[in-house]
Amino acid sequence: MGALDGLALPEKDVVLRVIHSSGDLSLASALCFSEGACQAGLEALRGGAPILTDTAMAAAAVAPMAARTFGNVVENVLQWAPAKAPEGSTRAAAGMQRALQAHPKALVLIGSAPTALELLLDQVRCSMVQEPPLVIGMPVGFVGVAESKRHLADSGLAQIRLDGSRGGAGLVAAAVNALLRRAWLDQAAS
């Protein structure tokens, strides 16, 4: 697999886990890592950083690995969302805004809601919240998805991103689970 050539171990772990979870070898060429992103994620996870997700499905997929490794709290931002979407927004974006206040040092996983990703980027840009140690941005679909991923790419945040219209809860969960596993294995080996 030429796409793995030159990748460091944490990045390889992420690529392989995402491919395994999706059954799609072509995802290797669409995965993008900012410099130092995996290392920042490993350090934050080892340090017990909370993990915020935009869906209950991603939270459910990450919680068992988090519990078996560092005990990181895994929360779905919809826990903070209002019952109805605010005018001109979404429940996920509203929940993200509140969740970032409750967990300022959380890793953020976006597999579904580009609106939540845009809200996060706006909040960081305006210095309303601190930068997350890592953003895994893989919203899926067509409406606002490409734009939100492009904005994430331009943000300068530590990130793992899946370009294009593909993504989803299972893929963001696979990526962070790969990092949790790598951090755990590295700690055991030292």
Short mmCIF file of C-alpha atoms in Angstrom, two decimals:
data_model
loop_
_atom_site.label_atom_id
_atom_site.label_comp_id
_atom_site.label_asym_id
_atom_site.label_seq_id
_atom_site.Cartn_x
_atom_site.Cartn_y
_atom_site.Cartn_z
CA MET A 1 0.00 0.00 0.00
CA GLY A 2 1.93 2.99 -1.30
CA ALA A 3 -0.25 5.42 0.68
CA LEU A 4 1.38 4.13 3.88
CA ASP A 5 4.93 4.75 2.67
CA GLY A 6 6.60 7.43 4.72
CA LEU A 7 3.92 7.55 7.41
CA ALA A 8 4.95 7.36 11.05
CA LEU A 9 3.47 4.64 13.24
CA PRO A 10 0.54 6.58 14.73
CA GLU A 11 -0.57 7.76 11.29
CA LYS A 12 -0.26 4.22 9.90
CA ASP A 13 -2.37 2.97 12.80
CA VAL A 14 -5.09 5.49 11.97
CA VAL A 15 -5.05 4.76 8.24
CA LEU A 16 -5.20 1.01 8.75
CA ARG A 17 -8.01 1.23 11.32
CA VAL A 18 -10.08 3.55 9.12
CA ILE A 19 -9.60 1.25 6.12
CA HIS A 20 -10.47 -1.80 8.19
CA SER A 21 -13.59 -0.09 9.58
CA SER A 22 -14.79 1.06 6.16
CA GLY A 23 -13.62 -1.73 3.88
CA ASP A 24 -12.45 1.04 1.53
CA LEU A 25 -8.77 1.04 0.53
CA SER A 26 -9.16 4.34 -1.31
CA LEU A 27 -9.62 6.21 1.97
CA ALA A 28 -5.85 6.03 2.54
CA SER A 29 -5.24 8.70 -0.08
CA ALA A 30 -8.03 10.96 1.24
CA LEU A 31 -6.84 11.00 4.87
CA CYS A 32 -4.90 14.14 5.79
CA PHE A 33 -2.82 14.71 8.92
CA SER A 34 -1.56 18.10 10.01
CA GLU A 35 2.01 18.09 11.24
CA GLY A 36 2.18 16.71 14.78
CA ALA A 37 -1.55 15.96 14.93
CA CYS A 38 -1.24 12.34 15.99
CA GLN A 39 1.42 13.14 18.57
CA ALA A 40 -0.79 15.89 20.04
CA GLY A 41 -3.69 13.44 20.15
CA LEU A 42 -1.59 10.74 21.83
CA GLU A 43 -0.37 13.15 24.51
CA ALA A 44 -3.86 14.49 25.20
CA LEU A 45 -5.35 11.01 25.43
CA ARG A 46 -2.59 9.80 27.76
CA GLY A 47 -3.29 12.89 29.85
CA GLY A 48 -6.95 11.92 30.21
CA ALA A 49 -8.43 14.54 27.89
CA PRO A 50 -12.18 14.21 27.37
CA ILE A 51 -13.47 13.22 23.94
CA LEU A 52 -16.42 15.09 22.42
CA THR A 53 -18.35 13.59 19.51
CA ASP A 54 -21.16 14.95 17.39
CA THR A 55 -23.18 11.71 17.47
CA ALA A 56 -24.26 9.11 19.97
CA MET A 57 -23.02 6.44 17.57
CA ALA A 58 -19.43 7.73 17.63
CA ALA A 59 -19.55 8.09 21.42
CA ALA A 60 -20.76 4.50 21.77
CA ALA A 61 -17.99 3.26 19.47
CA VAL A 62 -15.24 5.10 21.36
CA ALA A 63 -16.37 4.62 24.97
CA PRO A 64 -15.28 0.96 25.35
CA MET A 65 -11.71 1.62 24.11
CA ALA A 66 -11.46 4.77 26.22
CA ALA A 67 -12.60 2.81 29.30
CA ARG A 68 -10.07 0.00 28.64
CA THR A 69 -7.16 2.40 28.20
CA PHE A 70 -6.96 5.80 29.91
CA GLY A 71 -10.52 6.21 31.18
CA ASN A 72 -11.14 9.30 29.05
CA VAL A 73 -14.65 10.69 29.41
CA VAL A 74 -16.54 10.35 26.11
CA GLU A 75 -19.48 12.68 25.60
CA ASN A 76 -21.90 13.35 22.79
CA VAL A 77 -22.45 17.09 22.23
CA LEU A 78 -26.17 16.44 21.74
CA GLN A 79 -26.35 16.06 25.54
CA TRP A 80 -26.01 19.86 25.65
CA ALA A 81 -28.30 20.53 22.68
CA PRO A 82 -31.74 22.06 23.00
CA ALA A 83 -34.75 19.92 22.13
CA LYS A 84 -35.27 21.95 18.95
CA ALA A 85 -32.66 23.40 16.65
CA PRO A 86 -32.14 27.15 17.09
CA GLU A 87 -33.22 29.35 14.19
CA GLY A 88 -30.61 29.13 11.43
CA SER A 89 -28.54 26.47 13.19
CA THR A 90 -28.59 22.82 14.20
CA ARG A 91 -28.85 20.95 17.48
CA ALA A 92 -25.31 19.63 16.97
CA ALA A 93 -23.87 23.14 16.59
CA ALA A 94 -25.75 24.41 19.64
CA GLY A 95 -24.62 21.41 21.65
CA MET A 96 -21.04 21.86 20.49
CA GLN A 97 -21.01 25.43 21.74
CA ARG A 98 -22.06 24.36 25.24
CA ALA A 99 -19.89 21.23 25.27
CA LEU A 100 -16.75 23.22 24.45
CA GLN A 101 -17.42 25.40 27.47
CA ALA A 102 -17.82 22.32 29.69
CA HIS A 103 -14.75 20.53 28.26
CA PRO A 104 -12.28 23.14 27.00
CA LYS A 105 -9.39 20.67 26.55
CA ALA A 106 -11.35 17.94 24.77
CA LEU A 107 -10.44 16.15 21.57
CA VAL A 108 -13.27 16.82 19.12
CA LEU A 109 -14.64 14.23 16.69
CA ILE A 110 -16.98 15.36 13.91
CA GLY A 111 -18.35 12.54 11.76
CA SER A 112 -21.77 13.85 10.87
CA ALA A 113 -22.45 17.54 11.42
CA PRO A 114 -20.50 20.08 9.35
CA THR A 115 -22.41 22.77 11.27
CA ALA A 116 -20.78 21.60 14.51
CA LEU A 117 -17.37 21.72 12.84
CA GLU A 118 -18.02 25.25 11.55
CA LEU A 119 -19.17 26.33 15.02
CA LEU A 120 -15.98 24.95 16.57
CA LEU A 121 -13.82 26.73 14.00
CA ASP A 122 -15.67 30.03 14.53
CA GLN A 123 -15.36 29.76 18.31
CA VAL A 124 -11.61 29.11 18.10
CA ARG A 125 -11.09 31.85 15.51
CA CYS A 126 -12.87 34.37 17.75
CA SER A 127 -10.93 33.15 20.82
CA MET A 128 -14.17 32.17 22.55
CA VAL A 129 -12.75 28.71 23.32
CA GLN A 130 -9.23 27.37 23.43
CA GLU A 131 -7.91 25.23 20.62
CA PRO A 132 -8.66 21.54 21.06
CA PRO A 133 -5.55 19.35 21.20
CA LEU A 134 -6.88 17.50 18.13
CA VAL A 135 -9.87 17.74 15.79
CA ILE A 136 -10.86 14.67 13.78
CA GLY A 137 -13.01 16.14 11.03
CA MET A 138 -14.83 13.64 8.86
CA PRO A 139 -18.40 14.86 8.41
CA VAL A 140 -20.20 12.85 5.76
CA GLY A 141 -22.50 14.01 2.99
CA PHE A 142 -22.85 16.84 0.54
CA VAL A 143 -24.44 19.88 2.23
CA GLY A 144 -21.72 22.03 3.77
CA VAL A 145 -19.33 19.08 4.14
CA ALA A 146 -16.63 20.01 1.60
CA GLU A 147 -16.66 23.62 2.81
CA SER A 148 -16.33 22.67 6.47
CA LYS A 149 -13.42 20.33 5.70
CA ARG A 150 -11.73 23.05 3.65
CA HIS A 151 -12.17 25.49 6.54
CA LEU A 152 -10.68 22.92 8.92
CA ALA A 153 -7.73 22.44 6.55
CA ASP A 154 -7.11 26.22 6.58
CA SER A 155 -7.58 26.61 10.35
CA GLY A 156 -4.11 25.64 11.50
CA LEU A 157 -5.60 23.35 14.15
CA ALA A 158 -4.07 19.96 14.86
CA GLN A 159 -6.28 17.74 12.72
CA ILE A 160 -6.97 14.45 11.06
CA ARG A 161 -9.28 15.05 8.14
CA LEU A 162 -10.94 12.92 5.49
CA ASP A 163 -11.30 15.03 2.38
CA GLY A 164 -14.29 14.63 0.06
CA SER A 165 -17.86 13.69 0.88
CA ARG A 166 -17.05 10.49 2.77
CA GLY A 167 -16.83 10.23 6.53
CA GLY A 168 -19.14 9.30 9.35
CA ALA A 169 -19.33 8.31 12.98
CA GLY A 170 -17.67 4.96 12.44
CA LEU A 171 -14.63 6.52 10.80
CA VAL A 172 -14.00 9.19 13.44
CA ALA A 173 -14.39 6.50 16.08
CA ALA A 174 -11.93 4.27 14.23
CA ALA A 175 -9.38 7.10 14.06
CA VAL A 176 -9.50 7.96 17.76
CA ASN A 177 -9.61 4.30 18.77
CA ALA A 178 -6.39 3.78 16.77
CA LEU A 179 -4.80 6.63 18.72
CA LEU A 180 -6.05 5.30 22.06
CA ARG A 181 -4.64 1.87 21.25
CA ARG A 182 -1.28 3.28 20.09
CA ALA A 183 -0.97 5.48 23.20
CA TRP A 184 -1.75 2.48 25.41
CA LEU A 185 0.75 0.22 23.63
CA ASP A 186 3.46 2.90 23.75
CA GLN A 187 2.90 3.41 27.46
CA ALA A 188 3.08 -0.33 28.14
CA ALA A 189 6.32 -0.60 26.17
CA SER A 190 8.06 2.19 28.09
#
